[in-house]
Structures are given as structure tokens and as C-alpha cells.
Tab-separated table of C-alpha atoms in Angstrom:
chain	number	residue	atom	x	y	z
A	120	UNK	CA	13.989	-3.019	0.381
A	121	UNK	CA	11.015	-4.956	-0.270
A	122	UNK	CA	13.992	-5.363	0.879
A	123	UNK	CA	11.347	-4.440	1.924
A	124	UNK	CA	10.061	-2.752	-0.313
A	125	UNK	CA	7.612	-6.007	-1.665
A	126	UNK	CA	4.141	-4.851	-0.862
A	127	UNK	CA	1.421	-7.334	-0.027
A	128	UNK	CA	-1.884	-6.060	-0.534
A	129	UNK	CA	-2.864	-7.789	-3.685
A	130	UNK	CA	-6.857	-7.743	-2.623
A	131	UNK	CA	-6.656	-4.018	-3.579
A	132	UNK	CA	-5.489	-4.624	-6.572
A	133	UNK	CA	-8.131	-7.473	-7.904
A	134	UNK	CA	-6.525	-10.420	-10.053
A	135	UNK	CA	-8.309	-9.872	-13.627
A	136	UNK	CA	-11.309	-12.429	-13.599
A	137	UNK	CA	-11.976	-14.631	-16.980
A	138	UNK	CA	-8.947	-14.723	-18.108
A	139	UNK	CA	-6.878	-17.612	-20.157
A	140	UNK	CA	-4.122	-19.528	-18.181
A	141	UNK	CA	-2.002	-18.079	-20.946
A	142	UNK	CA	-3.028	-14.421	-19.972
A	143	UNK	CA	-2.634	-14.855	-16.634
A	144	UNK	CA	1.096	-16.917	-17.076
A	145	UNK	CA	2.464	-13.291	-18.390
A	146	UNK	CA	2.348	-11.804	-15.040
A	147	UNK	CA	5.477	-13.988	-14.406
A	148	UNK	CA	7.924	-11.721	-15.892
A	149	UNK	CA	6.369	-8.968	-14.102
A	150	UNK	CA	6.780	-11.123	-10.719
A	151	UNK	CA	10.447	-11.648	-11.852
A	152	UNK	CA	11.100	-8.751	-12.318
A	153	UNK	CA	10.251	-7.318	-9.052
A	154	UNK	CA	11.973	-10.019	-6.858
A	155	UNK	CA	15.313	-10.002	-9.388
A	156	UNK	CA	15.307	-5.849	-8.813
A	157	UNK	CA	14.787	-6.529	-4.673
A	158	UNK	CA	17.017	-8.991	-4.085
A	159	UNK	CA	19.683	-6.908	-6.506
A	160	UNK	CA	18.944	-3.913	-3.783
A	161	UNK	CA	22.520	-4.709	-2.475
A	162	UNK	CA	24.280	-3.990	-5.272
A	163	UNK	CA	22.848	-0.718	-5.846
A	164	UNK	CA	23.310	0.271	-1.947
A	165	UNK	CA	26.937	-0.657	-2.510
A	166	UNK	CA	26.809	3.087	-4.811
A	167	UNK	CA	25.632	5.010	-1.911
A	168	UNK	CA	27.338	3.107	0.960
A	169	UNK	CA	28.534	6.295	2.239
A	170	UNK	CA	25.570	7.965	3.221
A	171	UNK	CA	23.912	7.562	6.174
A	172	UNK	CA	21.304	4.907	6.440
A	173	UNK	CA	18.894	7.716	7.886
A	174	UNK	CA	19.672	10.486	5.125
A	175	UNK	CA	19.283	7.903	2.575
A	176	UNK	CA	16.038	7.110	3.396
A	177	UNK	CA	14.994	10.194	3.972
A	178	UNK	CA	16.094	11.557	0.221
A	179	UNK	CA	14.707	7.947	-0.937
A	180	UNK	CA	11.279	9.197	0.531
A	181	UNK	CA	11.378	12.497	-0.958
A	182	UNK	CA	12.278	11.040	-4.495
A	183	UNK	CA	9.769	8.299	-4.063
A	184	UNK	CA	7.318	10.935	-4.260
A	185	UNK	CA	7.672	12.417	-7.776
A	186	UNK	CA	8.375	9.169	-9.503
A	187	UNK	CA	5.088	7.523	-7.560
A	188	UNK	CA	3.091	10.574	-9.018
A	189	UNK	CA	4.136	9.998	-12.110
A	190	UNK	CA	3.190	6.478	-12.245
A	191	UNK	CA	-0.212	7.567	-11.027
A	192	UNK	CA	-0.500	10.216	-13.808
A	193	UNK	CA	0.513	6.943	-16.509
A	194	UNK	CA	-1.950	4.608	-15.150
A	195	UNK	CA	-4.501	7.517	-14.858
A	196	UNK	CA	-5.347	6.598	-11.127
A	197	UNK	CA	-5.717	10.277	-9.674
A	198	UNK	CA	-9.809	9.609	-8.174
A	199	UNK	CA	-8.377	6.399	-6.134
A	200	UNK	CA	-5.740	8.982	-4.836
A	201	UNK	CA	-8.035	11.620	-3.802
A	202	UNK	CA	-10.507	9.613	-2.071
A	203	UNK	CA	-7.667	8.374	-0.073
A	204	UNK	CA	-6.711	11.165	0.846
A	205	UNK	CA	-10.020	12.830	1.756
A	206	UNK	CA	-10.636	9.913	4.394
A	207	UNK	CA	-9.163	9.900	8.032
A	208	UNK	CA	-8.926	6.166	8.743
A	209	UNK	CA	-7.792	5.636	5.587
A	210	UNK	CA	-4.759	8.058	6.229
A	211	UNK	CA	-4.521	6.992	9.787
A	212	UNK	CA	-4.130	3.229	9.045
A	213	UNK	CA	-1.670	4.917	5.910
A	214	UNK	CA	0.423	6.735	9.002
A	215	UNK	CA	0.994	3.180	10.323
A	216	UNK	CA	2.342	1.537	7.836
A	217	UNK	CA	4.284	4.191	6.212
A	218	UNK	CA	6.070	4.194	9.789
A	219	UNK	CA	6.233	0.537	9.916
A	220	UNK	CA	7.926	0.513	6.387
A	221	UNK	CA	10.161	3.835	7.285
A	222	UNK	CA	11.815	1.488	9.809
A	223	UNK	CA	12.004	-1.396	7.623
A	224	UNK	CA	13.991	0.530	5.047
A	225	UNK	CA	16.341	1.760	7.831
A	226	UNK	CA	17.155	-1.142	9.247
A	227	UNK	CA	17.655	-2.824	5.907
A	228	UNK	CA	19.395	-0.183	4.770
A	229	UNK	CA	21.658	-0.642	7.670
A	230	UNK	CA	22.519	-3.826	8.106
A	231	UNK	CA	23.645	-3.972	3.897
A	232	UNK	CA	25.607	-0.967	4.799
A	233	UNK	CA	27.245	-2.514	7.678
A	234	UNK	CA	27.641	-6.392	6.494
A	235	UNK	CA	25.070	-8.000	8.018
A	236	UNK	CA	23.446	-9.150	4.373
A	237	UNK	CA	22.933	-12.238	6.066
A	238	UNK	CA	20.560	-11.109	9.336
A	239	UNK	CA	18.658	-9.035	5.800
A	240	UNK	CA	17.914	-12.119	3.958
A	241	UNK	CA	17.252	-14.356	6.599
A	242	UNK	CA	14.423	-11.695	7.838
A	243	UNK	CA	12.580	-11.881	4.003
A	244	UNK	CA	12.940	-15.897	4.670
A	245	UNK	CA	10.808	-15.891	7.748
A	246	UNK	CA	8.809	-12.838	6.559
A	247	UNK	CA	6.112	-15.398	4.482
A	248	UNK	CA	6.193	-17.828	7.107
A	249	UNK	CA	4.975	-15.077	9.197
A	250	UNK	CA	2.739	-13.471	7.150
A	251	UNK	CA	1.296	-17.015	7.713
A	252	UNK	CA	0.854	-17.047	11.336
A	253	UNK	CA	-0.248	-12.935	11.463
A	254	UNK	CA	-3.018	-14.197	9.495
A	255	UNK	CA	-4.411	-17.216	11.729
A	256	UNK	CA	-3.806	-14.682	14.549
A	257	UNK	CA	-5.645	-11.440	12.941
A	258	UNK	CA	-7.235	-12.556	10.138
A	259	UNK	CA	-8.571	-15.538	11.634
A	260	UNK	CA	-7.313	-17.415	8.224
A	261	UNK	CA	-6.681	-21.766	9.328
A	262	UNK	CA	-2.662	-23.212	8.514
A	263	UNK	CA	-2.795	-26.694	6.860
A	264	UNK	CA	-0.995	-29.314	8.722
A	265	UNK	CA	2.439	-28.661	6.135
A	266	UNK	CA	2.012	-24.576	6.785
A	267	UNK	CA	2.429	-25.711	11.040
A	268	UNK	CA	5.318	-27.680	9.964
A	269	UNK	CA	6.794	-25.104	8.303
A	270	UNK	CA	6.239	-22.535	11.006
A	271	UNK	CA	7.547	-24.808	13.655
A	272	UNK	CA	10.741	-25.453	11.755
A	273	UNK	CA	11.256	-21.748	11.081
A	274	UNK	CA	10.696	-21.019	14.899
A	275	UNK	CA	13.797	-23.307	15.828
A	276	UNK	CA	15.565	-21.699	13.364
A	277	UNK	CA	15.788	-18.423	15.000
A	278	UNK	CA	15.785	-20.232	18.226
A	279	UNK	CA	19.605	-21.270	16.732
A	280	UNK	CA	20.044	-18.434	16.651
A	281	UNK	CA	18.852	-17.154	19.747
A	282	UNK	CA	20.682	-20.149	21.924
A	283	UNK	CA	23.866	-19.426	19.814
A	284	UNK	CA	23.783	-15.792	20.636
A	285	UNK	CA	24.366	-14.242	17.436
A	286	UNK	CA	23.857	-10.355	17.498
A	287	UNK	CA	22.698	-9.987	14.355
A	288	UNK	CA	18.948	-11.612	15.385
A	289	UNK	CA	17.398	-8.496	16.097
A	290	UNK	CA	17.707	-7.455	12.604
A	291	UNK	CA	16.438	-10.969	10.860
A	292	UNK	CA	13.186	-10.097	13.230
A	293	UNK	CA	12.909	-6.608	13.285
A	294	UNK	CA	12.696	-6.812	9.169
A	295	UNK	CA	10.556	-9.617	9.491
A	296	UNK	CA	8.142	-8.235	12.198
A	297	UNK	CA	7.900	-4.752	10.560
A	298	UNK	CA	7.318	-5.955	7.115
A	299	UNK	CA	4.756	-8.282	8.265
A	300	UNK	CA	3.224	-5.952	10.298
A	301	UNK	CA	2.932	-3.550	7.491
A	302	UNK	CA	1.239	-5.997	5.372
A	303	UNK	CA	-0.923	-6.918	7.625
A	304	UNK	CA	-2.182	-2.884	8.004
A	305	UNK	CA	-2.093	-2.452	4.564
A	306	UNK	CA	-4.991	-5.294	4.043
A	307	UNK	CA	-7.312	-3.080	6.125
A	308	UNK	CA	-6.845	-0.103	3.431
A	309	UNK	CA	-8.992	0.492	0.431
A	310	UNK	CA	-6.047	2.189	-1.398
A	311	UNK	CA	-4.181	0.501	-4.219
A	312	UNK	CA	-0.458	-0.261	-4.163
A	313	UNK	CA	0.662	2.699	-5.796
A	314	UNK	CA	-1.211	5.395	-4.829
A	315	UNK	CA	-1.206	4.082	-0.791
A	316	UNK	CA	2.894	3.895	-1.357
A	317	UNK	CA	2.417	7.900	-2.404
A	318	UNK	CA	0.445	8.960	0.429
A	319	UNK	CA	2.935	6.934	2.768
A	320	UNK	CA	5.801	8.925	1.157
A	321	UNK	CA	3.673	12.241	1.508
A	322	UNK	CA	2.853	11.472	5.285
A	323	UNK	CA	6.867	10.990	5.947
A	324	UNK	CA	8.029	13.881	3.671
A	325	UNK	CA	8.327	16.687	6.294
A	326	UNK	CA	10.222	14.731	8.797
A	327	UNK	CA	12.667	13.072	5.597
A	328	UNK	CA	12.994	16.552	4.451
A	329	UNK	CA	13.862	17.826	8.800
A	330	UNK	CA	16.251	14.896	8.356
A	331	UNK	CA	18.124	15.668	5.324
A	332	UNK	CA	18.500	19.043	6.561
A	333	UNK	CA	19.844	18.456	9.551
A	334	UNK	CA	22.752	16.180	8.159
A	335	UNK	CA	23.170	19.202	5.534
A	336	UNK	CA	23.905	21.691	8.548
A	337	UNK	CA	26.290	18.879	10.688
A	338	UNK	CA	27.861	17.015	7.989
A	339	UNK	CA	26.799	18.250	4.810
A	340	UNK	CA	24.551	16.455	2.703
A	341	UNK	CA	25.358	13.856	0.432
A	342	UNK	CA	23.060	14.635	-2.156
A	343	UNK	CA	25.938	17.263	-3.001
A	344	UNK	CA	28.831	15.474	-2.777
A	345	UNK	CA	29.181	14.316	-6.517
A	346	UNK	CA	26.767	14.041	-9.392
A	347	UNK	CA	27.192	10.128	-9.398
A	348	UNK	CA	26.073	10.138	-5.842
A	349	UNK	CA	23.175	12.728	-6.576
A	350	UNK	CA	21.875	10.470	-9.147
A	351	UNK	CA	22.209	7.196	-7.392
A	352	UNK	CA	20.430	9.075	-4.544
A	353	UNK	CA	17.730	9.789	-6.857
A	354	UNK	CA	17.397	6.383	-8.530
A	355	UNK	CA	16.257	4.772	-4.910
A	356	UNK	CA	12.758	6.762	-5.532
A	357	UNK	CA	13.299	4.628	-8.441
A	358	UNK	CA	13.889	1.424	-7.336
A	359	UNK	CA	11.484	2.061	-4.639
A	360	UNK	CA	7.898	2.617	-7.280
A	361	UNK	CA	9.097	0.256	-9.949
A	362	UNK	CA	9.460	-2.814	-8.636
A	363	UNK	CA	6.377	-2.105	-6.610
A	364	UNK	CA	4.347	-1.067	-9.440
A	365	UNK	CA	5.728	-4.393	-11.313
A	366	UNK	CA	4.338	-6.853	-8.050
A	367	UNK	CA	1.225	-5.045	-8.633
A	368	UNK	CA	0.806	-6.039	-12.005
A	369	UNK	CA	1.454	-9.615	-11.548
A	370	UNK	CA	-0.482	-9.852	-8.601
A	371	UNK	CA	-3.700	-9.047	-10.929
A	372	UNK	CA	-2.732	-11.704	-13.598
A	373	UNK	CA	-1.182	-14.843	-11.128
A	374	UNK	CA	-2.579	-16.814	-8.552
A	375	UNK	CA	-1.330	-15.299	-5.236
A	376	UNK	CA	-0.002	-18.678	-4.179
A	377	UNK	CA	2.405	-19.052	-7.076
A	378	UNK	CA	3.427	-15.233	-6.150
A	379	UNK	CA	4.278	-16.505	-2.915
A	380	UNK	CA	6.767	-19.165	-4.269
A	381	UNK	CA	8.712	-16.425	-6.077
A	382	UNK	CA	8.692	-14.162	-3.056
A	383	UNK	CA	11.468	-17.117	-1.745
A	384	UNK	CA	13.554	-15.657	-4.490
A	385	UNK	CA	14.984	-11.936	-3.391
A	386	UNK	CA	16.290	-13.312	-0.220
A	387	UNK	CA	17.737	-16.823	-1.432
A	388	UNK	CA	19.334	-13.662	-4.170
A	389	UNK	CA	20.232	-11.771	-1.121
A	390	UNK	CA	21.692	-14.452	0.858
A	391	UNK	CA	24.409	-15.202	-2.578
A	392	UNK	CA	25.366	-11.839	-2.490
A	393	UNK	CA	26.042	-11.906	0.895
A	394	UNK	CA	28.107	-15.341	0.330
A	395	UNK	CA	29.938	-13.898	-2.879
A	396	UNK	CA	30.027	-10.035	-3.321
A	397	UNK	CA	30.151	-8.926	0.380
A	398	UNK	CA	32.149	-12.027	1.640
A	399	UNK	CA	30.692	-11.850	4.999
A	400	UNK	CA	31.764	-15.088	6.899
A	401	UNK	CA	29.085	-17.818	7.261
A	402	UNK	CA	28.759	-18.876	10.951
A	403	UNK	CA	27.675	-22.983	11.696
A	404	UNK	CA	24.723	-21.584	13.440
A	405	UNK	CA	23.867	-19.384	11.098
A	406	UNK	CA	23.859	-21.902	8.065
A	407	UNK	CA	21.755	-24.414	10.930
A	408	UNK	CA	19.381	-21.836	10.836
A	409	UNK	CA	19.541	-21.209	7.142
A	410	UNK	CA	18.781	-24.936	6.640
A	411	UNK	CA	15.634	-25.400	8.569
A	412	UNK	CA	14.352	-21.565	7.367
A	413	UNK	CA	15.180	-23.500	3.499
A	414	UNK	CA	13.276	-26.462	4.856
A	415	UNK	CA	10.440	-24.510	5.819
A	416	UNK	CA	10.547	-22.607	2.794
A	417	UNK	CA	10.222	-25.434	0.668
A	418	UNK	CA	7.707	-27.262	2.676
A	419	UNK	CA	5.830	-23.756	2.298
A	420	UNK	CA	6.126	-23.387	-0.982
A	421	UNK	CA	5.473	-26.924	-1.949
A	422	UNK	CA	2.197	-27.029	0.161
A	423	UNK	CA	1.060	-23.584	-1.838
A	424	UNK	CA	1.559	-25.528	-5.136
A	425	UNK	CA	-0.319	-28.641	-3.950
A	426	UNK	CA	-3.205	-26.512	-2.990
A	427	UNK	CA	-3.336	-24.580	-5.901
A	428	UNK	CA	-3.233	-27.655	-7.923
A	429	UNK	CA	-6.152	-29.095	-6.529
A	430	UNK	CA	-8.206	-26.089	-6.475
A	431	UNK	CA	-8.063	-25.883	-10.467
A	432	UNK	CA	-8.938	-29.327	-11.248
């Protein structure tokens, strides 16, 4: 979905060097763009509520395909492809995260399904936070004194939660951990965004296509229920590449940091959804946690700004 289906691995696509602040302002829309069509991922899984979370994802894989290929064909980007795909750690690191992100999309695609929009956008809160601590961990990256802060305050956040027993934790971290995870795998790939989201699609084909035919032999498949459904089935390969191919373009034009403070934006989008479409009851614990996840958030964000700041005078 961003949810999950936001992909972080802006060093393989290189921010344009030399250019004007005014040049490198117009990857905002492209940034807004991206975050407005995740956190809107609700609304569209609202159209294919009835399908199973595992046969959607499987059809969303197989659709992804086509549409990525296409994109690659538009942007001419068929010898990046190729030498991906004719190197073994690069498709064995590729196998890794397209598993890590196949569960992310499940378990996103479940809890929307089943009302827990709330557990789904509090996981994208902490997500940045700890993409943060992955990389002082892994990547050997230092926190500044406000980024500790802001871990610390996210930590007893879900620790409300934890204390207060709410179910719904495991899938806050499990969307959190996988996405982070995959991020963190796709940093040590040479592929671009595009073409490493194609090969992940292409490694998870077989098994999305084994899936989708076993629901079409024990409950029929849902691609053939309606034509509505067909093509709302078919637009999630769709909302899968083009949001993804938008975050690629602004990560090239804007500083990362100021992509970061928009990346707050498809959950806090999420989390009014939740509050207003889906009318899922707000626990006290859960808004505690909210709270010190929004505290950390905007300590986060602020500290990103301050930073940046200073580097360009």
C-alpha cells in the first residue's frame, strides 16, 4: 500500500545535480501525488472489499507486471532491466524484498478489509521512525539528539499499546517491520525503482498466478464476477507502478529530507479515513498512542527541516 507500496531507495535513482531551487521545488507535486494516491488506497480497496486479501494480491501482482513494463518501455530503461536480471545477488536480494513487500500488501490489504484502518496507519507512522533506527543499526548512519527523542517517544507509544492489550498491534508492527525491512534490502540493490518493482512482481508471478487459481477452482475467482470488479482488479497493477514511478521522480529533484516530511502525510490521510469513512471507533489508548507517534512525528520532521536548513546556508 506503500500502503506500502512507498519505495525507499532513492540512492538508485540519483537526485539531478546542478540544478535551480526552482527545478528541484517541482518534484513536489510529484511527491504529492504519490502520498495523496497511498493514503487514498482505502477508498479504492473499499471497490474490491470482497475479494480475498490473498487473491487480490495475487491478481495485483500479475497486473503490476504489464503496467511496470510499460513504464519501462516509456522511460526507455530496458539495459538497467536486463543487467538485473542477468545477476544472482541482485535477484537474490530482489527475492527478499519482493517477499517482504508480498506480506506487506497482505497484511495491509487485510486489516482495510477488515476495519483495522487504524493498526494500517499507525504502522506508516512508526515506519520513518524506524527506518531511522534500521539505519544506526545496519547502516551504521548516527541519530541526532531530536531523532532519539523521537524514537523514544514512538517506542512508548506502542508500548500503550502493548500494556493496554489492543489486538490490533501486530499489524501496526508487522507493516512497519516489513516495510522497513524491505527498504532497508532494497538499498543494497543496484536496480532502480521501477525496474527492481518488475523483477519483484516477476519473481512472485508463478505462486500469484498458483494462488488465483486455486480460489478459481474452490470459490471461483473474482476477477469474473462482474466487469466493475475485473477492472478495479486490474487498476491495483495501477495504483501499484504509478505512484511508485511518481516517488521516483521527486526523489531525483527534492532533498530526501523534505521527502521524508511528506511521507507523514498518507498515514495522517489514512488515519481520517479511518475516523470518517470507515467509522471505526477510536480507543483512549489508541489516540495515547496516536499522540506521542504525532509528537514524534513532528519532532522528526522538524529536526529534518532544521538540518536541511543549515546544510544550504
Amino acid at each position: 500500500m506503500k500502503n506500502s507500496d512507498q519505495l525507499p531507495d532513492a540512492p538508485i535513482e540519483p537526485r539531478l545535480q546542478g540544478k535551480t531551487e526552482s527545478e528541484q521545488a517541482s518534484g513536489l507535486p510529484q511527491a504529492l501525488g504519490a502520498y495523496l494516491i497511498w493514503g487514498l488506497l482505502p477508498l479504492y480497496l473499499l471497490l474490491v472489499s470482497t475479494v480475498h486479501p490473498m487473491e487480490f494480491v495475487a491478481w495485483r501482482i500479475v497486473w503490476t507486471v504489464p503496467i511496470c513494463l510499460v513504464i519501462i518501455a516509456a522511460r526507455e530503461q530496458w539495459p538497467e532491466l536486463k543487467v538485473a536480471l542477468s545477476n544472482r545477488k541482485t535477484l537474490g536480494w530482489l527475492f527478499v524484498s519482493a517477499s517482504l513487500i508480498g506480506f506487506n500488501w497482505i497484511v495491509y490489504v487485510w486489516a482495510i478489509q477488515t476495519d483495522r484502518v487504524y493498526a494500517a496507519s499507525l504502522g506508516y507512522y512508526i515506519n520513518p521512525l524506524l527506518n531511522v533506527l534500521l539505519g544506526t543499526v545496519f547502516l551504521k548512519e548516527t541519530l541526532t539528539r531530536n531523532q532519539w527523542i523521537a524514537v523514544g517517544l514512538a517506542a512508548f507509544g506502542v508500548a500503550l499499546l502493548a500494556a493496554g492489550a489492543i489486538t490490533t498491534l501486530w499489524v501496526s508492527l508487522s507493516l512497519a517491520f516489513s516495510f522497513a525491512l524491505y527498504g532497508l534490502v532494497r538499498k543494497q540493490v543496484a536496480v532502480g525503482a521501477v525496474p527492481g518493482l518488475t523483477i519483484e512482481a516477476m519473481l512472485l508471478i508463478v505462486p500469484s498466478i498458483i494462488i488465483a487459481a486455486y480460489f478459481a477452482a474452490t470459490q471461483g475467482s473474482a476477477f469474473f464476477v462482474s466487469p466493475q470488479l475485473s477492472i478495479a482488479i486490474v487498476a491495483g497493477g495501477v495504483l501499484t507502478a504509478v505512484p511508485l514511478l511518481l516517488f521516483a521522480v521527486a526523489a531525483r529533484r527534492m532533498d530526501y529530507s523534505k521527502l521524508g516530511f511528506i511521507q507523514f502525510l498518507a498515514p495522517s490521510i489514512v488515519f481520517i479515513l479511518g475516523l470518517t469513512v470507515f467509522k471505526e471507533p477510536l480507543q483512549p489508548v489508541q489516540l495515547a498512542c496516536f499522540a506521542c507517534i504525532w509528537s514524534a512525528a513532528a519532532l522528526f520532521a522538524w529536526d529534518l527541516l532544521k538540518r536541511s536548513r543549515k546544510s544550504a546556508n
